[in-house]
XYZ file of C-alpha atoms in Angstrom:
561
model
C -66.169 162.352 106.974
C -68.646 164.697 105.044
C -69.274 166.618 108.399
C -65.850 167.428 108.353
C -65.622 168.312 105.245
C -68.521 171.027 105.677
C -66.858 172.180 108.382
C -63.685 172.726 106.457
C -65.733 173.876 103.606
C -67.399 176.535 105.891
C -64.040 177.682 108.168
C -62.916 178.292 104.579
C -65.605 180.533 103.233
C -65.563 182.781 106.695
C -61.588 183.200 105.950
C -61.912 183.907 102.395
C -64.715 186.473 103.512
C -62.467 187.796 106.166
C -59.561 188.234 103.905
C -62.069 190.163 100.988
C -62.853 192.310 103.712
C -59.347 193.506 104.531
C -58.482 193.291 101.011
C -61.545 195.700 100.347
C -63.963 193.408 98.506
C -67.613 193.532 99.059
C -68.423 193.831 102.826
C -70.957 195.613 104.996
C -72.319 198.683 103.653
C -70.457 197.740 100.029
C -73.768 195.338 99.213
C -76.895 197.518 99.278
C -79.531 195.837 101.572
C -82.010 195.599 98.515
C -79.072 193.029 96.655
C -78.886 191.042 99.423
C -82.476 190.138 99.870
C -82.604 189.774 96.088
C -79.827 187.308 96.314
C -81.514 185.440 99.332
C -84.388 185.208 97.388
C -83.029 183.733 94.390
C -80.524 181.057 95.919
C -76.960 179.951 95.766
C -77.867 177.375 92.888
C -79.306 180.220 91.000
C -76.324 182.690 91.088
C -73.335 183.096 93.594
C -74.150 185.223 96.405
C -72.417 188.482 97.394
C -69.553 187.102 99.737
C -69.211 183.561 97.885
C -71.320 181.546 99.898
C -74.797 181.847 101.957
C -73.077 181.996 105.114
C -71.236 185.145 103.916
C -74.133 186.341 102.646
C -76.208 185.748 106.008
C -73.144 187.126 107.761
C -73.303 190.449 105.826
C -76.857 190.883 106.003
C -76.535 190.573 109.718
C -73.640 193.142 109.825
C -75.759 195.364 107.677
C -79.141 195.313 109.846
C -76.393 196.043 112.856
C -74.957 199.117 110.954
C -78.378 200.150 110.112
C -79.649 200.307 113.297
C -76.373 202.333 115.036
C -76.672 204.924 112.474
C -80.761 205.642 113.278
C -81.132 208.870 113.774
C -83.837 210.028 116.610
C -86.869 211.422 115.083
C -88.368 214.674 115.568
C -90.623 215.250 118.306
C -94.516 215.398 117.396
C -96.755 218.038 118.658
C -98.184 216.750 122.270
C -101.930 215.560 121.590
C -104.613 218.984 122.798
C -106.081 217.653 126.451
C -109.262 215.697 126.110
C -112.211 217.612 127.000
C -113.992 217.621 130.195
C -116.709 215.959 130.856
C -118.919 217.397 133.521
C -121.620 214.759 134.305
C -121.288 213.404 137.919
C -118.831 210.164 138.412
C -120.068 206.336 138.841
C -120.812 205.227 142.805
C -117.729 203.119 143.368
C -120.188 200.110 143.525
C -121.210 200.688 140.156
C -117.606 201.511 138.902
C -116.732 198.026 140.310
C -119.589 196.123 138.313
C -118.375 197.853 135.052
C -114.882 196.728 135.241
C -116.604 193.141 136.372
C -119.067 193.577 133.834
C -116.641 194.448 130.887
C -113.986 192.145 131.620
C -117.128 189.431 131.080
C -115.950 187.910 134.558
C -118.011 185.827 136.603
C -119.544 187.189 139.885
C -117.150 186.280 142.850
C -117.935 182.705 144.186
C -119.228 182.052 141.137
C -116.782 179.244 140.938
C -116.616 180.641 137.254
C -118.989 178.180 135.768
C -120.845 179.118 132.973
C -123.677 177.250 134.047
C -124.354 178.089 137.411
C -123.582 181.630 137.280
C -124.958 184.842 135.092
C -123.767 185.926 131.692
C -121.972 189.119 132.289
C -121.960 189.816 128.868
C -125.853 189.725 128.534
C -126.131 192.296 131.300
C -123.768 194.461 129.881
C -126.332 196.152 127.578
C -128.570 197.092 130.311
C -126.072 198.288 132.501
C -125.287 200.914 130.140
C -128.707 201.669 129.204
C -129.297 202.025 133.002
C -126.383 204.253 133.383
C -126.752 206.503 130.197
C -130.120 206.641 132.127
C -128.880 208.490 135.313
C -126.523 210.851 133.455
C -122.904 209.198 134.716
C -119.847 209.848 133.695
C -117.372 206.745 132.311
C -114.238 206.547 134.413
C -111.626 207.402 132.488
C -109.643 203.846 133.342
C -112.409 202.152 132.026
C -112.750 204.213 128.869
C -110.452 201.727 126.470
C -112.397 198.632 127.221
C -115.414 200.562 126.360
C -114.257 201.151 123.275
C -113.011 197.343 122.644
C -116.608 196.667 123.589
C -118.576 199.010 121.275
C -115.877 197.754 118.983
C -117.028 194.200 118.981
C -120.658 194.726 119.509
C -122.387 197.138 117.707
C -125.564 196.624 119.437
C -124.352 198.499 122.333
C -122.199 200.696 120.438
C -124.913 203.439 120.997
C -124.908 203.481 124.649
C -121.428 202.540 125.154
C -120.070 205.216 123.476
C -123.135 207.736 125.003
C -121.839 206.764 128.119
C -118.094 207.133 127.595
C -118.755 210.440 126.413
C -116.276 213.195 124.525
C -113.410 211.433 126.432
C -113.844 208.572 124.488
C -114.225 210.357 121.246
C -110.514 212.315 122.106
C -108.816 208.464 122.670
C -110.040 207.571 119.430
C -108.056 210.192 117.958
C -105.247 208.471 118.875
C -105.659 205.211 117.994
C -106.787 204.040 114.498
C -108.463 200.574 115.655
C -111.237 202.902 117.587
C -111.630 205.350 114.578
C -115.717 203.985 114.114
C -115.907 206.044 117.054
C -115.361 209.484 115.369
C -118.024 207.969 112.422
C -120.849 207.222 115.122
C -122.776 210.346 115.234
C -124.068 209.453 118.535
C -121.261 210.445 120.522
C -120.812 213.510 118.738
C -120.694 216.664 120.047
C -124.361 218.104 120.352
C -125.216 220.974 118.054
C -127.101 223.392 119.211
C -130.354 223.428 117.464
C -131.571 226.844 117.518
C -128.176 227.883 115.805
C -128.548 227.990 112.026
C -124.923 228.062 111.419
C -124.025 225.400 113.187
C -126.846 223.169 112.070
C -126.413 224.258 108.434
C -122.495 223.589 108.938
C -122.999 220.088 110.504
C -125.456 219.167 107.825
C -122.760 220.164 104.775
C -119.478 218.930 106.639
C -120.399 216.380 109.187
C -119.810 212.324 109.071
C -123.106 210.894 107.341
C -124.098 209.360 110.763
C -123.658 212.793 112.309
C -126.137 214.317 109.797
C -128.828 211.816 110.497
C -128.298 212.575 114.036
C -128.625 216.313 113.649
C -131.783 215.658 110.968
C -133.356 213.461 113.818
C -132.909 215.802 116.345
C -134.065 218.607 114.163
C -136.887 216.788 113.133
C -137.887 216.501 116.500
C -137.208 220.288 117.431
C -138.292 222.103 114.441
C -140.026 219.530 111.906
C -140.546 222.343 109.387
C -136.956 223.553 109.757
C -135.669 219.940 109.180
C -137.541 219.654 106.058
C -136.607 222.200 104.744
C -132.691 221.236 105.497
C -133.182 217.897 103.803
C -134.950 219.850 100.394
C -132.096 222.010 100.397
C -129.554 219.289 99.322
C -131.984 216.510 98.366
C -131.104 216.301 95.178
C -127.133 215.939 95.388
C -127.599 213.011 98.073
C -126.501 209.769 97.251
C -129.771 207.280 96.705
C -128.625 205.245 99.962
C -127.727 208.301 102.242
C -131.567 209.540 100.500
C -133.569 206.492 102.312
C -131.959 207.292 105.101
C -132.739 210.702 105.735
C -136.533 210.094 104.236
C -136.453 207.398 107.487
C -136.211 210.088 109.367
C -139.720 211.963 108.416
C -141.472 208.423 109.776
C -141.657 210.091 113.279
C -143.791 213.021 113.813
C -145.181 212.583 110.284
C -147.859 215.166 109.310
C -149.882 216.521 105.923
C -147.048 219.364 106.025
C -145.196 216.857 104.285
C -146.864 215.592 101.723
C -145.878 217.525 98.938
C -142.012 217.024 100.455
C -142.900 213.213 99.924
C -145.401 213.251 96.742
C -141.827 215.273 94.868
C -140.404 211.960 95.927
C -142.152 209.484 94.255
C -140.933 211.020 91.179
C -137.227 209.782 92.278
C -134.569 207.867 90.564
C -134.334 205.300 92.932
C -136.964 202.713 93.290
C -136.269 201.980 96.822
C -136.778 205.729 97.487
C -139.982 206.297 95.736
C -141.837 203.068 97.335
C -140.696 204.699 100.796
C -142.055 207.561 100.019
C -145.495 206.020 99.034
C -144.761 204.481 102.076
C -145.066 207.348 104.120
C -147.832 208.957 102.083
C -150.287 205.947 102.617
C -149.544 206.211 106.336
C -151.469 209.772 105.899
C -155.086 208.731 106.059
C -155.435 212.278 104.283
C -153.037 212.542 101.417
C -154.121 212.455 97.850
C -151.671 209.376 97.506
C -153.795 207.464 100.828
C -157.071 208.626 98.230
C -155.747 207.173 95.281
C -154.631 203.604 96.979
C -158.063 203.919 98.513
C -160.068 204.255 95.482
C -157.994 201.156 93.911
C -158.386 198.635 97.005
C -162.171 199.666 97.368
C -162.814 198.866 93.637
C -161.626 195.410 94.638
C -163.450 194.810 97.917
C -166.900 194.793 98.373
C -169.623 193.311 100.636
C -170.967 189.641 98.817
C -175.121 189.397 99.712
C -174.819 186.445 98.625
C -172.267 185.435 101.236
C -174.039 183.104 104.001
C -171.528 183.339 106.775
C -172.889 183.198 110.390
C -170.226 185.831 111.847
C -171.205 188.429 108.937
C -175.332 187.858 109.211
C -175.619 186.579 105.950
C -172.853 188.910 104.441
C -169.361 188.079 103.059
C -166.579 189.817 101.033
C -166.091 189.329 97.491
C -162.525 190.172 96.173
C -161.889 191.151 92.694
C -158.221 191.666 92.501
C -156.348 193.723 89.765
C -155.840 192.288 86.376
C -152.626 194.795 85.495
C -150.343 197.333 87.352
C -150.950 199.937 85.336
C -148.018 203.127 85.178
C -150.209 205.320 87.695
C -150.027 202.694 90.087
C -146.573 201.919 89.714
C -145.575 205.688 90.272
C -147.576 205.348 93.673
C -145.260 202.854 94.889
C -147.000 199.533 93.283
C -144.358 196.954 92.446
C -145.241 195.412 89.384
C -143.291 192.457 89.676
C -144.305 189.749 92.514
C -141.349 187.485 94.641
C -140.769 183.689 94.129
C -144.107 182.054 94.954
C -146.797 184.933 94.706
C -149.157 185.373 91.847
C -149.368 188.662 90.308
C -152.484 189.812 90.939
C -152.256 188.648 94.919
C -148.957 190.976 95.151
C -151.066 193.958 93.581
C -154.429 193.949 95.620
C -151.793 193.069 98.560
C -149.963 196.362 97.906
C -153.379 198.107 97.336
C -154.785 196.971 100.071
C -152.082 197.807 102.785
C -151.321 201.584 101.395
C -155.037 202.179 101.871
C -156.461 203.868 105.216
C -157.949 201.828 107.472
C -160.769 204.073 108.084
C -162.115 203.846 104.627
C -163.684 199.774 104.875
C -166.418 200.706 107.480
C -168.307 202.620 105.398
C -167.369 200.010 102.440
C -168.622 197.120 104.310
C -171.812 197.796 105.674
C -170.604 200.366 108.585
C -169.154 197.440 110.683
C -165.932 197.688 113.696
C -162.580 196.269 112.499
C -163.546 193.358 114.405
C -166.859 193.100 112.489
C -165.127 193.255 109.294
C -162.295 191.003 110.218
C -165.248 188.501 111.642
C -166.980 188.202 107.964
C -166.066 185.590 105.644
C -164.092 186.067 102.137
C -164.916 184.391 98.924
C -162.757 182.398 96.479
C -159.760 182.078 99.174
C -159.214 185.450 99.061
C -159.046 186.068 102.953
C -155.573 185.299 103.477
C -154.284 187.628 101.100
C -156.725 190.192 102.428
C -156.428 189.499 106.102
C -152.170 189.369 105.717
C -152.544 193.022 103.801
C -155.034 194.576 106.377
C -152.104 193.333 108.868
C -149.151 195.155 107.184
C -151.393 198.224 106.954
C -152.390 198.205 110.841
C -148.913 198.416 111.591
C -147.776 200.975 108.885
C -150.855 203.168 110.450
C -150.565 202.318 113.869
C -153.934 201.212 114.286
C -154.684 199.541 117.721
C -158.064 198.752 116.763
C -157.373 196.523 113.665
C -154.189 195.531 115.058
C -156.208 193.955 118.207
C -159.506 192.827 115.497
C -156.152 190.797 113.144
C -154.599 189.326 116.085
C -157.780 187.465 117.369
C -157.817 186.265 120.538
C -154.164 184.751 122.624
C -156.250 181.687 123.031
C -156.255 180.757 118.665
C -153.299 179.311 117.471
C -150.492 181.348 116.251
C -150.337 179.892 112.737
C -153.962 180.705 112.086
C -153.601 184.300 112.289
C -152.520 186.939 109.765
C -149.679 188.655 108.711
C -147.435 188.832 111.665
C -148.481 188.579 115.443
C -145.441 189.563 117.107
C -145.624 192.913 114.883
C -149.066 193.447 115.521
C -148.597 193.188 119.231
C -145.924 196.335 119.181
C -149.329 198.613 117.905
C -150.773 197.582 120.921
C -150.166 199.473 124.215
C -147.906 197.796 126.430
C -150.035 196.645 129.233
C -152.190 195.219 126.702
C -149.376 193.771 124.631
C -148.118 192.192 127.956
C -151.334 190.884 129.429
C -151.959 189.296 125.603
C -148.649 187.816 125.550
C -148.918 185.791 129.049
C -152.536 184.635 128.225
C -151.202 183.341 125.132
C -148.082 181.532 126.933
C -150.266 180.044 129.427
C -152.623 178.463 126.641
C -150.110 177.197 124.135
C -146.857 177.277 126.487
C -143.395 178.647 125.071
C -142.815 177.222 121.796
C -144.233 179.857 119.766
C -143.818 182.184 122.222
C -139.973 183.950 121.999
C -141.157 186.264 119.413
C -143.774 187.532 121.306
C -142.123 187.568 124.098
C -139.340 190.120 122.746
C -142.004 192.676 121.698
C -142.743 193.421 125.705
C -141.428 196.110 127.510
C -138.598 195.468 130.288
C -138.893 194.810 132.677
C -142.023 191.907 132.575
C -145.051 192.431 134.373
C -145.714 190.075 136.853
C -148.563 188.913 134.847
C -146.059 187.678 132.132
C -143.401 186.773 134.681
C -145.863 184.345 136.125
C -147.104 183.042 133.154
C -143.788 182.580 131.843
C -142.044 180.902 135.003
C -144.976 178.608 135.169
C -144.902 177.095 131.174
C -140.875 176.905 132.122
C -141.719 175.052 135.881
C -144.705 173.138 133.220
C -141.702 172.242 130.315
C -139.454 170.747 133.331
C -142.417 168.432 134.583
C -142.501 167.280 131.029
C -139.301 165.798 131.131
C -137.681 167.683 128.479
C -133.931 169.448 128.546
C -133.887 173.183 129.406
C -131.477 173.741 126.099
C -134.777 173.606 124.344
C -136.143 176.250 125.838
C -132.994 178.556 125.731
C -133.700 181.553 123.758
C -136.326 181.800 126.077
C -134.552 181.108 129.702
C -131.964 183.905 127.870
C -134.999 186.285 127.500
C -136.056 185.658 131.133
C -132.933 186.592 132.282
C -132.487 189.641 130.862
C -136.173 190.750 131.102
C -137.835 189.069 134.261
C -138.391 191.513 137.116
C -135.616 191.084 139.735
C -138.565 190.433 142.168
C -139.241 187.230 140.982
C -136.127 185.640 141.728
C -137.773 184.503 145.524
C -140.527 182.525 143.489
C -138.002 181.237 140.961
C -135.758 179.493 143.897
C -137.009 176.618 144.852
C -137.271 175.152 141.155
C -133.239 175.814 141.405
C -133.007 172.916 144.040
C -132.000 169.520 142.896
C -135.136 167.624 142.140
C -135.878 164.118 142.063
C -135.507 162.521 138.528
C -138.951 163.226 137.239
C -140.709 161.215 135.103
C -140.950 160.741 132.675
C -137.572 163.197 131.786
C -134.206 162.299 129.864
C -131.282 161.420 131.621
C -129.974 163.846 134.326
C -132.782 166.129 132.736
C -133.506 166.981 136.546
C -129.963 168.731 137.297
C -130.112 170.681 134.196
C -133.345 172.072 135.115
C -132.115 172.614 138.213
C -128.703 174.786 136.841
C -130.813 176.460 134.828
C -132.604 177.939 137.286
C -129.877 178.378 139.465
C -128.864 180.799 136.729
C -131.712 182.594 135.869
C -131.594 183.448 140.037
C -128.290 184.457 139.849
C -129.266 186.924 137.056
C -131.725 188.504 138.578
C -129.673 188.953 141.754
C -127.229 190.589 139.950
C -129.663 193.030 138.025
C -131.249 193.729 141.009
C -127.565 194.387 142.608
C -126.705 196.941 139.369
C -129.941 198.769 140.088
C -129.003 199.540 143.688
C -125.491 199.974 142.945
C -126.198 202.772 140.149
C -129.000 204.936 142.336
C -126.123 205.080 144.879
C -127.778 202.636 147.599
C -125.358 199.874 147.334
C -122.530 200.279 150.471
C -119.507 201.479 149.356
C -116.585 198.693 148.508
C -113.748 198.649 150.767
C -109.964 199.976 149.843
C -109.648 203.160 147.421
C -112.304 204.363 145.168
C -111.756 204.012 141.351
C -110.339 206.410 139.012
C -113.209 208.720 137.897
């Protein structure tokens, strides 16, 4: 009965609509659009819609979308885009053209069964696949060029290389499409200035993106370090205080006594975070007047003890005597007066004393002895931590191999027993040596401590390190434990394992027997594991060949270059 009499109700409403139509009450075009949706919003209970009811009202808003749309007028036509610029580097093999597309659509290698944990994560490899590429000087294909961009989108660390390798193409599609516009802001794809031009440097350095500008200071730093300096001084003081760290950054490489009074103008800066990297870079000059004045602090706080009866240091120790204020000279070197959560004041000041000193001023302090001799001789009054953690920082600021190699002791002490940092003191070291300490440490305390360490050596792994590292893995198996335990590891071994070790990885990726003693199913984990870190290496070894051009070329057409 009451559905009826909505029906009725309704039939009504579209004739009385009908008839105000033809008798010229409100209709379409007769009810601006910006009424109706006002009237929609507030509701029939609230006031009577235009038309009588909400069905009229629907109706006319309907008829008014319908005439709004006929009477749409076509738009001008826009200027046609300029034609992207060349790009003159030689095109991908097809091989390697096929394993970008592969490796960018994150798909698993064919037969893979697409199993995560059997096969290789495409994703991983990505990152070295460019670096490999921006390596032989290839050009991106141009069909490839948007999912570059999605990629450098979504990962910044590979936006360098990613959009190196996709090139000024890449930079012209960006144009054109707002959700790649952190293209045109990464200074790395930029168009190259050319450096022996003054124009175009200065004009780059006044009207370029800020990454663009560090770019061109990097480079010029690198070309003309005078030159570069002298850019920076020009507008030094009109920088912003964060865009003023960055460009001091810059000065870190190639740093030289030509500029220390550059740096000594700014530890007189308005920014704090600015004048301590300045000192920063000053105490990394063994011969600036800054290094002399840290120097003269620390050594009035360090001195040989006679009365010291440690074994290592014949008889002698070190007695500290650490500062009792931070006085205003020392806080204009680049002292912080005020010490973190946890640290005693005068700890954090003979810590910051201590590290912006030069090395080569505590052999002649103590006795004439190595950095090992020094580092060998006990401290007083539980001072050698502190001391020990400071000489760390400051082997690293200085680069100092010697007192880097004295601090980290030998790979056979335990990692928690050493000072400061290890991992950080291994990148002083040169590489072979930072490898060959880095598998003599796995093999004596296995991989538990190990991943930082591990991430400081150069890529690919020497077979030293490969060994050592495949047999601690082979070693955790036996133990019975799950390979998930060792993952940030197994994911460094894939990425950084020589390809050539993949034969002496293989036959730990065969089903074992349960070993014991070992978790449940702990066997076939293993097992996947290694089937993985295999197919990896394959697959690196497969992008290596493919991108030198000795990979056989794919049947059906080549891709679009």
């Amino acid at each position: 009965m009451n559905d009826q009499h909505d029906h009725d109700d309704q039939h009504d409403q579209h004739d009385q609509h009908d008839d105000q139509v033809a008798d010229g009450r409100p209709g379409p075009g007769d009810v601006g659009w910006e009424e109706l949706v006002t009237a929609a919003l507030l509701g029939a209970e609230r006031r009577t819609p235009p038309g009588g009811s909400p069905a009229a009202l629907l109706e006319l808003a309907a008829r008014e979308t319908v005439r709004e749309r006929a009477g749409l007028l076509p738009g001008a036509a826009g200027p046609r885009p300029d034609p992207a610029p060349a790009d003159p580097r030689p095109p991908l093999p097809a091989p390697a053209a096929r394993r970008l597309a592969m490796l960018l659509a994150g798909r698993t290698e064919p037969g893979g069964g697409g199993r995560r944990s059997g096969g290789p994560d495409l994703a991983e490899l990505l990152p070295q696949w460019l670096a490999a590429a921006g390596a032989h000087g290839y050009r991106a294909p141009a069909a490839e060029l948007p999912a570059l961009l999605d990629a450098a989108r979504a990962r910044t660390d590979l936006r360098a290389d990613a959009l190196a390798f996709a090139g000024p193409r890449a930079l012209w599609l960006a144009g054109l499409n707002a959700e790649w516009r952190f293209a045109l802001r990464g200074g790395a794809a930029s168009a190259p200035v050319d450096l022996e031009d003054a124009r175009a440097v200065r004009s780059r350095w006044e009207e370029g993106l800020f990454a663009e500008r560090v770019a061109l200071l990097a480079g010029l730093r690198r070309h003309d370090a005078d030159a570069a300096r002298e850019l920076l001084a020009g507008t030094w003081s009109a920088e912003r205080a964060e865009d003023r760290l960055m460009f001091l950054d810059t000065l870190r490489e190639s740093l030289t006594t030509a500029d220390e009074p550059f740096l000594d103008r700014a530890l007189g800066d308005r920014s704090r975070t600015v004048r301590s990297t300045a000192a920063e870079l000053l105490s990394a000059l063994p011969g600036s007047a800054l290094a002399g004045r840290m120097a003269a602090r620390a050594l009035a706080c360090v001195h040989l003890d006679r009365v010291g009866t440690g074994p290592a240091g014949g008889g002698a120790g070190i007695a500290v005597e650490a500062p009792h204020e931070c006085d205003a000279g020392m806080q204009r070197d680049g002292v912080s007066p005020t010490p973190p959560a946890g640290h005693g004041e005068r700890s954090w000041w003979l810590g910051q004393l201590v590290e912006a000193a030069p090395l080569g001023c505590w052999s002649e302090r103590l006795g004439g002895r190595s950095p090992a001799g020094i580092v060998a001789l006990p401290v007083a009054d539980g001072w050698r931590e502190d001391l020990h953690a400071a000489w760390a920082r400051a082997a690293v600021r200085q680069r100092d191999a010697a007192w880097a190699r004295a601090l980290a002791g030998p790979p056979s002490a335990p990692m928690a027993e050493g000072p400061g940092d290890p991992a950080r003191l291994l990148t002083v070291l040169p590489a072979r040596e930072r490898a060959a300490w880095a598998a003599a440490f796995v093999a004596a305390h296995g991989l538990s401590e190990a991943f930082r360490l591990l991430s400081t050596c150069a890529v690919p792994w020497s077979q030293e390190l490969g060994g050592a590292v495949i047999d601690a893995l082979e070693i955790a198996r036996d133990a019975g434990g799950y390979p998930w335990s060792f993952s940030g590891v197994m994911g460094l071994a894939e990425r950084c394992l020589d390809p050539v070790q993949a034969g002496r990885l293989a036959p730990l990726a065969a089903h074992p027997e349960e070993p014991e003693p070992g978790g449940p199913g702990a066997g076939g984990y293993w097992a996947e594991a290694f089937q993985r870190l295999v197919a990896t290496l394959t697959v690196r070894a497969a992008m290596a060949e493919e991108l030198a051009g000795r990979a056989p070329e794919p049947a059906g057409p080549p891709p679009v270059a």
